[in-house]
Short mmCIF file of C-alpha atoms and ligand atoms in Angstrom, two decimals:
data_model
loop_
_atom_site.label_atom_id
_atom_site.label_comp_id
_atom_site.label_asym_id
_atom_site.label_seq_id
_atom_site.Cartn_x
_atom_site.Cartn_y
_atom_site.Cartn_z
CA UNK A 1 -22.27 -3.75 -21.15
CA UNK A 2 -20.30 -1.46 -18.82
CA UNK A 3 -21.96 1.76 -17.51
CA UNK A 4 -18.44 3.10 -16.25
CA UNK A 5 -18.78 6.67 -16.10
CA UNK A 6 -15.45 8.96 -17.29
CA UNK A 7 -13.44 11.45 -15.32
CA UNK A 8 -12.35 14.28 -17.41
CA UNK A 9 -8.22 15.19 -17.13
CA UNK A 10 -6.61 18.66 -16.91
CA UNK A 11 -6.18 18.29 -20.92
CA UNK A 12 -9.95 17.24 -21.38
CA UNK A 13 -8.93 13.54 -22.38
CA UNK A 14 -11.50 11.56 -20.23
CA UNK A 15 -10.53 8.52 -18.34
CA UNK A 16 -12.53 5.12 -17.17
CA UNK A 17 -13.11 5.97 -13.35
CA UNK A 18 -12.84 1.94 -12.67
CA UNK A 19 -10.06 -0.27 -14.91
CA UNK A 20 -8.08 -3.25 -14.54
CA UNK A 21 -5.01 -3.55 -12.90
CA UNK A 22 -2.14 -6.14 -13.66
CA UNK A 23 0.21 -6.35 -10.88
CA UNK A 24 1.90 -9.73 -10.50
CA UNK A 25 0.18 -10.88 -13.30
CA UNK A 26 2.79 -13.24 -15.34
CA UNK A 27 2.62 -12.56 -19.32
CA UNK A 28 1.36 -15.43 -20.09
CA UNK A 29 -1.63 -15.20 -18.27
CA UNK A 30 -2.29 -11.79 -18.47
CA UNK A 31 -4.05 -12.08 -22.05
CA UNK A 32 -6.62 -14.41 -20.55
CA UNK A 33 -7.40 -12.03 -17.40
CA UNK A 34 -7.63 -9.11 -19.70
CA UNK A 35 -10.05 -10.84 -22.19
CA UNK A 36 -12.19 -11.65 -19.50
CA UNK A 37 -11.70 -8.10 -18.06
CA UNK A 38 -12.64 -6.89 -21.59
CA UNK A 39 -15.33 -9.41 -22.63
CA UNK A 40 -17.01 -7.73 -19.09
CA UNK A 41 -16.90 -4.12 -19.82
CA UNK A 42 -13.64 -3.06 -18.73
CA UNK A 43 -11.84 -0.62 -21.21
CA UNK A 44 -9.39 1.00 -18.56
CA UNK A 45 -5.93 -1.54 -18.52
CA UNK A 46 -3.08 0.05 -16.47
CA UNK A 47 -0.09 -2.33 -16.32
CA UNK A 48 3.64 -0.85 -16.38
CA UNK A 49 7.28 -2.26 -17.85
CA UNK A 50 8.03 -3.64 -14.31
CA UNK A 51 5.38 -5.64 -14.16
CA UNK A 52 6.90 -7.39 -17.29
CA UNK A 53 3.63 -8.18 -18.99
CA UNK A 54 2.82 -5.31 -21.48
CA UNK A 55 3.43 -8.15 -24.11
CA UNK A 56 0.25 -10.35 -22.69
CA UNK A 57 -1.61 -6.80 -22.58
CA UNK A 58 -1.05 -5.88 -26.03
CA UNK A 59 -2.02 -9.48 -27.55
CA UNK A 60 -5.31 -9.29 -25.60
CA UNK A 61 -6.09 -5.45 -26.58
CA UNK A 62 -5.16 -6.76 -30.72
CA UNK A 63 -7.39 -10.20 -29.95
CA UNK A 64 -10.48 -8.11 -28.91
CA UNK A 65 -10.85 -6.11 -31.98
CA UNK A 66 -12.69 -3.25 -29.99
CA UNK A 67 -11.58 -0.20 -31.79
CA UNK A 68 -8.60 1.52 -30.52
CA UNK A 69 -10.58 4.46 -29.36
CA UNK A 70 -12.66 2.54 -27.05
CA UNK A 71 -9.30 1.33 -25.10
CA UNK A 72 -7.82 3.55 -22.36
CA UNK A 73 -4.09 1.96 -22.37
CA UNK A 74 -2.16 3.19 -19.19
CA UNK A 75 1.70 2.01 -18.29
CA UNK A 76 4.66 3.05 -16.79
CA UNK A 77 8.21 4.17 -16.77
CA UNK A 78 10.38 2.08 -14.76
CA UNK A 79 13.25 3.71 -11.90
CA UNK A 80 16.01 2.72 -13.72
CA UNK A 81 14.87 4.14 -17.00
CA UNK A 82 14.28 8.21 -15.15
CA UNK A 83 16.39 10.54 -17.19
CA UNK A 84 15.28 12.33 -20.28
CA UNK A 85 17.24 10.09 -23.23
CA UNK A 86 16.96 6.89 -21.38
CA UNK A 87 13.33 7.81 -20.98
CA UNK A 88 12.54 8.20 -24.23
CA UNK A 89 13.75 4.82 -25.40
CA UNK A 90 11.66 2.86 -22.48
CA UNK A 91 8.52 4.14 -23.70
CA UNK A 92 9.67 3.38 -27.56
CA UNK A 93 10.49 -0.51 -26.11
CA UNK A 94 6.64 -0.05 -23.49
CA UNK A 95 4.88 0.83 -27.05
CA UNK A 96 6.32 -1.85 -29.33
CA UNK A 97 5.70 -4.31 -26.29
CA UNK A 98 2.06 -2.98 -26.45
CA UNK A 99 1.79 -3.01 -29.84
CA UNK A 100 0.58 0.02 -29.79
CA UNK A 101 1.36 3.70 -31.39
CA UNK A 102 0.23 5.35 -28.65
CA UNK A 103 -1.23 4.94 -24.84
CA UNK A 104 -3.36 7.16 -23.08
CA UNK A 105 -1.95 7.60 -20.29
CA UNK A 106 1.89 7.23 -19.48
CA UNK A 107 2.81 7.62 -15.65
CA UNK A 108 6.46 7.92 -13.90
CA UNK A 109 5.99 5.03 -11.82
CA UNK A 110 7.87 5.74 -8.76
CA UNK A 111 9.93 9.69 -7.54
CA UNK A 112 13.12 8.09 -6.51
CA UNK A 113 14.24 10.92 -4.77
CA UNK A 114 17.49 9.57 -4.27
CA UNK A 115 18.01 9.25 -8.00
CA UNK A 116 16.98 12.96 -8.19
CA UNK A 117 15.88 12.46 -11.86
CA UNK A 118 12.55 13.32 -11.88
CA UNK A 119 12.71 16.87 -13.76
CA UNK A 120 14.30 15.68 -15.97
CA UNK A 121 12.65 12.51 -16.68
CA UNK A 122 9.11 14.73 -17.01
CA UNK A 123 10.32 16.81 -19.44
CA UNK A 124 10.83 13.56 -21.57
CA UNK A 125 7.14 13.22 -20.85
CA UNK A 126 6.10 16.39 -22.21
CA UNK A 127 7.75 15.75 -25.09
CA UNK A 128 6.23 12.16 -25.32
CA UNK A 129 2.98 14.40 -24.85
CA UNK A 130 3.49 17.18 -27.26
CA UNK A 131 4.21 14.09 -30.14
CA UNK A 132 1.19 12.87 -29.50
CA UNK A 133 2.43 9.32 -28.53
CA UNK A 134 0.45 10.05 -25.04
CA UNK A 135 -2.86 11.56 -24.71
CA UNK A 136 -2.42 12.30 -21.30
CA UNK A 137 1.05 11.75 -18.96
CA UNK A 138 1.29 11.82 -15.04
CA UNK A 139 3.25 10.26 -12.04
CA UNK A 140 2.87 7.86 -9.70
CA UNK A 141 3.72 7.35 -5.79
CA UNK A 142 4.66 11.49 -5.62
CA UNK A 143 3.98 12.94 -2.21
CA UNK A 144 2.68 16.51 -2.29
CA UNK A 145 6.47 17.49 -2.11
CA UNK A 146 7.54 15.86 -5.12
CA UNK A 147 4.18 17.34 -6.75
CA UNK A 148 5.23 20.94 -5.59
CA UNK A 149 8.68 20.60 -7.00
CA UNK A 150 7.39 19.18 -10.33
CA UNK A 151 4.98 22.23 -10.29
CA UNK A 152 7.42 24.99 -9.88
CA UNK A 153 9.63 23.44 -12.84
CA UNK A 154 7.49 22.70 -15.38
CA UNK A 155 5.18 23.06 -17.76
CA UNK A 156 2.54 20.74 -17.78
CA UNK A 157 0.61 19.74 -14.60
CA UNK A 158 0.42 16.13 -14.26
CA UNK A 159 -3.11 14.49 -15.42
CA UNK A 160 -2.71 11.73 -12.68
CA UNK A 161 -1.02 10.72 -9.73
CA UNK A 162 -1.48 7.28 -8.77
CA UNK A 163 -1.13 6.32 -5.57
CA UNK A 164 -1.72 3.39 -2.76
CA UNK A 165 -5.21 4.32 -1.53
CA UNK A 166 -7.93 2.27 -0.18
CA UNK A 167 -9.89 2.69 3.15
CA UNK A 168 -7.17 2.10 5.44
CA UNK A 169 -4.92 4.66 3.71
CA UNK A 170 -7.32 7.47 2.26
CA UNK A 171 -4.44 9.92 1.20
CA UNK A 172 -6.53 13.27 2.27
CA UNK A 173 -3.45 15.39 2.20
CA UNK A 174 -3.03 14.55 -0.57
CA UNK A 175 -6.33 14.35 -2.26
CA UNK A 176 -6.42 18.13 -1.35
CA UNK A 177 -3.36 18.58 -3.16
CA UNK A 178 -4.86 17.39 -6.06
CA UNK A 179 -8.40 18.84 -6.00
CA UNK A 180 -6.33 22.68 -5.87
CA UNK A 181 -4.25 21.72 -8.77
CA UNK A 182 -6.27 19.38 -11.00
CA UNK A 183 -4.60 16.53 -10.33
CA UNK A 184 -6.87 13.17 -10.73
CA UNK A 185 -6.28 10.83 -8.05
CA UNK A 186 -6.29 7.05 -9.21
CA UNK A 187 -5.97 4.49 -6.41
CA UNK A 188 -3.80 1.96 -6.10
CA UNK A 189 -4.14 -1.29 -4.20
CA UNK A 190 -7.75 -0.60 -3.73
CA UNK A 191 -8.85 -3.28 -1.95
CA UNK A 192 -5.05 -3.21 -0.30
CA UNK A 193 -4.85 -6.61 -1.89
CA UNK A 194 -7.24 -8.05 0.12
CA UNK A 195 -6.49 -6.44 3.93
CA UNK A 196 -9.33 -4.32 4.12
CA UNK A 197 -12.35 -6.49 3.06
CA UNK A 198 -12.71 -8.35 6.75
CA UNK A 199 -13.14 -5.11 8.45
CA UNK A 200 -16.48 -4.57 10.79
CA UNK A 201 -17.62 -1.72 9.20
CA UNK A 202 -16.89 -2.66 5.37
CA UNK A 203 -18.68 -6.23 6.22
CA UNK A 204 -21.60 -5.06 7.62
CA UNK A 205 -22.14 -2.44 5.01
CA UNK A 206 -21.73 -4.71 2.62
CA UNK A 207 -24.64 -7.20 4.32
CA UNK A 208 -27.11 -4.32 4.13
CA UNK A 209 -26.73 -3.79 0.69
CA UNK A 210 -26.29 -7.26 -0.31
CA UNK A 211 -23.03 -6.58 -2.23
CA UNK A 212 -19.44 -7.86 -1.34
CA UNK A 213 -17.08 -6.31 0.42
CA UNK A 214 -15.13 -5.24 -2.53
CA UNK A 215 -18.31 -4.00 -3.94
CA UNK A 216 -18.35 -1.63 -1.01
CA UNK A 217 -14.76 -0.68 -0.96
CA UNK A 218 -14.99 -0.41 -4.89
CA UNK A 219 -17.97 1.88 -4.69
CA UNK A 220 -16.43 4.43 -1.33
CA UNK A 221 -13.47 5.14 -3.86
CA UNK A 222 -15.92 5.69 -6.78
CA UNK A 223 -17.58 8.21 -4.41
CA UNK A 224 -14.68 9.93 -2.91
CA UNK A 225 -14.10 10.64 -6.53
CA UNK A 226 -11.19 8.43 -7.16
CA UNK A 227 -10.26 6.51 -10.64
CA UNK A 228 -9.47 2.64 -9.41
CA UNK A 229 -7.98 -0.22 -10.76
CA UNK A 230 -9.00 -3.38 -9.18
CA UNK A 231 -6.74 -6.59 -10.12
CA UNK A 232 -8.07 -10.34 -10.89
CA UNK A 233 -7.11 -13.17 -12.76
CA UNK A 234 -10.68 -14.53 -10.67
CA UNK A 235 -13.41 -13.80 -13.37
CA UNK A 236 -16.12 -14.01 -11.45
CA UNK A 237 -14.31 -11.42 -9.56
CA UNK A 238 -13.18 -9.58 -12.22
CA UNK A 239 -16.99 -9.72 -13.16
CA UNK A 240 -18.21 -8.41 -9.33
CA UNK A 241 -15.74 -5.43 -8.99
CA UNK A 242 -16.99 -3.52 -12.44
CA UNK A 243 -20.93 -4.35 -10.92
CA UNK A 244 -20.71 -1.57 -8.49
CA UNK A 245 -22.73 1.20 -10.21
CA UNK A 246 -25.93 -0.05 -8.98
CA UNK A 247 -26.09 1.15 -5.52
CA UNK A 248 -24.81 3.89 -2.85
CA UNK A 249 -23.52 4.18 -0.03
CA UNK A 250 -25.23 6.94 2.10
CA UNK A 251 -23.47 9.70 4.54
CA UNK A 252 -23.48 7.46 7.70
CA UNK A 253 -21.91 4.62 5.45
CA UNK A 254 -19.47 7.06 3.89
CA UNK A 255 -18.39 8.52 7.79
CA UNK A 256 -17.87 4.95 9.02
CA UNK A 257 -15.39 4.07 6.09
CA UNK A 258 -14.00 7.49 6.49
CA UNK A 259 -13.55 6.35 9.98
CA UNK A 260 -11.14 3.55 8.94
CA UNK A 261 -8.05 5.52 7.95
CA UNK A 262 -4.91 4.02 9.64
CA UNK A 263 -2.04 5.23 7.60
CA UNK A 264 -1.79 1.33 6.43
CA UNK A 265 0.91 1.26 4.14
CA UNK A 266 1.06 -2.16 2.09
CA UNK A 267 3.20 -1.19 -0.09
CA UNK A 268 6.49 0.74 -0.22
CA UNK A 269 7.16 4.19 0.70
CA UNK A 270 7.68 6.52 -1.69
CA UNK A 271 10.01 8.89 0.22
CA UNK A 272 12.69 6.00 0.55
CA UNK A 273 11.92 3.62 -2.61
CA UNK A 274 15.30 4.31 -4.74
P1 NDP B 1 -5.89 -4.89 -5.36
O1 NDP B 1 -6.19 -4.03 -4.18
O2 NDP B 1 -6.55 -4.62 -6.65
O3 NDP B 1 -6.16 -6.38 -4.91
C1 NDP B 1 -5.88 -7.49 -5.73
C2 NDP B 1 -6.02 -8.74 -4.86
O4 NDP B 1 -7.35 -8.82 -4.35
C3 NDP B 1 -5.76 -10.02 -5.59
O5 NDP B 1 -5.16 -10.92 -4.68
C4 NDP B 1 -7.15 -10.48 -5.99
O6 NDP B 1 -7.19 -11.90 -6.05
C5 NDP B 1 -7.97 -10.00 -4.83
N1 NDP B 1 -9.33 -9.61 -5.25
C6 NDP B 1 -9.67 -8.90 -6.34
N2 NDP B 1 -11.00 -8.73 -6.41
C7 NDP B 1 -11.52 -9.35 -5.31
C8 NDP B 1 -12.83 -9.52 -4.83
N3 NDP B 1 -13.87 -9.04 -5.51
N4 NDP B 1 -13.01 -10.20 -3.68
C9 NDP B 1 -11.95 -10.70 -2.99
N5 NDP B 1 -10.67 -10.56 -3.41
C10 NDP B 1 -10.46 -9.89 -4.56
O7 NDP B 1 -4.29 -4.90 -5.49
P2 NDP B 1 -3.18 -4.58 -6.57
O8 NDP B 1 -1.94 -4.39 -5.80
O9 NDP B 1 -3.15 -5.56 -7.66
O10 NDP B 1 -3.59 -3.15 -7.17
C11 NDP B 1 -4.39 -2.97 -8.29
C12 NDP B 1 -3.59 -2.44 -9.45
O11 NDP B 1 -2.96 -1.21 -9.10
C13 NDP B 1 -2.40 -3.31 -9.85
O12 NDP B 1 -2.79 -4.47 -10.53
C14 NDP B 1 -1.61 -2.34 -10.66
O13 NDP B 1 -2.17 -2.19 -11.95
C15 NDP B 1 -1.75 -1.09 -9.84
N6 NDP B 1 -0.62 -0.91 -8.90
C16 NDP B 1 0.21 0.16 -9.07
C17 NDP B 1 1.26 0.39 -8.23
C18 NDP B 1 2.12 1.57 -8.44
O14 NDP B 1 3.17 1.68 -7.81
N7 NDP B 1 1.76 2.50 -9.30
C19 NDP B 1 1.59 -0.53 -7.13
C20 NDP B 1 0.65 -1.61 -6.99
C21 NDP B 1 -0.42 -1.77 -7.84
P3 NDP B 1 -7.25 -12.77 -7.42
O15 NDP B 1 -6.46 -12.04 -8.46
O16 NDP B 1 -6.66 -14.06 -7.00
O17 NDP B 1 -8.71 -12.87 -7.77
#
C-alpha cells in the first residue's frame, strides 16, 4: 500500500505530498479513475466546482469505504462565486456535491484581480475554517502580490497555494515566498500535461534509473519539496506516478532539471484570468 509521506500545514493538519488530480475528467468517469486511484494508494483527491465532477468524486470516496479520516478531500471555489455570501453558499452546494460534511482543504481557485473580490471572498474562508467545515483553506494561482495583499488584510495565512509548476516553470520566486511565510506549495500541471516528459535531460535521467519520465518529473517535485497532483484516467499510469518513492535523484540530476526552467506557461495567467 502507499508509502506517501505527509507535509505538515501552518495549522498542523498534514497533507498527502502526492494526490490525484481531476481536471477534464467528465463525472461520469471520474468515479472509475478515482477507484483505481484509491484501490492504488492514493488518499489525496483535489478536484474543484469548475471541473464539474465533485459528484463522480464523492460516489467514489462513499464506494471505497476507507474511513473518512484516511481521505484528504481538496476542491475549489469557482470566479464567479468570490464574494463573502455568494461564497458561502458554493461551498454549501461543493459539500453536498461531495457528499461530504467537511473537506480538508478548500482553495480560492483563481485571484481575479479584476473582480477585486478576493478579501473578501477569504474572509468567507476563515469563517468556513473557524466552523470547522475545512481543516485547512488556501488559494490558488496567487502571485506573490496577491499573497502580500492577502497577508496584510487578514488573519489567517493561507495553508496552500497551488500553482502551475513543473520543470519548465519551477515558480522560485515564488517558492521563496512561501518558504518565509509558511505557505505549502502544491503543483499544478506537474507533468505540464504531458510537455515536459520528451525533454533530453528528463529522458535520459529517467534511462539511468530505469523509471519513466513522469517518474522523474514526479520525484524532482517530491524533492524540491512540493505537494503534486498528477491526473489519469490511464491506470497503469495512475499506478506508475504514486511508484516514485523508491529512488533519488542525486545533485547533478537535480541541477540539470533545475536547468530546464523556461517560464513555460500552459496554462492561463493569473494576473489577467478574470
Ligand atoms: P498533469 O500534468 O497531471 O498531466 C495530465 C496529463 O498527462 C494527462 O493527459 C495524462 O493522460 C498524462 N499522464 C499522466 N500520467 C502520465 C504518465 N505517467 N506518463 C505519460 N503521461 C501521463 O496535468 P493536469 O492539468 O491534469 O494537472 C493535474 C491536476 O492539477 C489536475 O487534474 C487538477 O486537479 C489540478 N489543476 C489545477 C489547476 C488550478 O488552476 N488550480 C489547473 C490545472 C490543473 P491520461 O489521463 O490520458 O493518462
Amino acid at each position: 500500500m502507499s508509502t506517501v509521506p505527509h507535509v505538515t500545514l501552518n495549522n498542523g493538519v498534514t497533507m498527502p505530498q502526492l494526490g490525484f488530480g481531476v481536471f477534464q475528467v467528465p463525472d461520469e468517469e471520474t468515479t472509475a479513475a478515482v477507484t483505481h486511484a484509491l484501490e492504488s494508494g492514493y488518499r489525496s483527491i483535489d478536484t474543484a466546482a469548475i471541473y464539474g465532477n465533485e459528484s463522480g468524486v464523492g460516489r467514489a470516496l462513499a464506494a471505497s469505504g476507507l474511513p473518512r479520516q484516511d481521505l484528504f478531500v481538496t476542491t475549489k471555489l469557482w470566479n464567479e462565486d468570490q464574494g463573502y455570501d455568494t461564497t458561502l453558499s458554493a461551498f454549501d452546494t461543493s459539500l453536498a456535491r461531495l457528499g461530504l460534511e467537511y473537506v480538508d482543504l478548500y482553495l480560492i481557485h483563481w485571484p481575479t484581480p479584476a473582480r477585486d473580490r478576493y478579501l473578501e471572498t477569504w474572509r468567507a474562508l476563515e469563517r468556513i475554517l473557524a466552523d470547522g467545515r475545512a481543516r485547512a483553506i488556501g488559494v490558488s494561482n496567487f502571485q506573490p502580490h496577491h499573497l502580500q495583499r492577502l497577508l496584510d488584510h487578514s488573519g489567517v495565512v493561507p495553508a496552500v497555494n497551488q500553482v502551475e509548476a513543473h520543470p519548465g516553470l519551477q515558480q522560485r520566486e515564488l517558492r521563496e515566498f512561501h518558504t518565509r511565510h509558511g505557505v505549502v506549495t502544491e503543483a499544478w500541471s506537474p507533468l505540464a500535461q504531458g510537455a515536459v516528459l520528451s525533454y533530453e535531460a528528463v529522458t535520459d535521467i529517467a534511462a539511468r534509473h530505469g523509471q519513466t519520465p513522469a517518474q522523474v518529473v514526479l520525484r524532482w517535485h517530491l524533492q524540491l519539496g512540493n505537494v503534486v497532483i498528477p491526473k489519469s484516467v490511464t491506470p497503469a499510469r495512475i499506478r506508475e506516478n504514486l511508484d516514485v518513492f523508491g529512488f533519488t535523484l542525486d545533485e547533478s540530476e537535480m541541477a540539470a532539471l533545475a536547468a530546464l526552467d523556461r517560464g513555460l506557461r500552459t496554462g492561463p495567467d493569473p494576473d489577467t484570468l478574470n
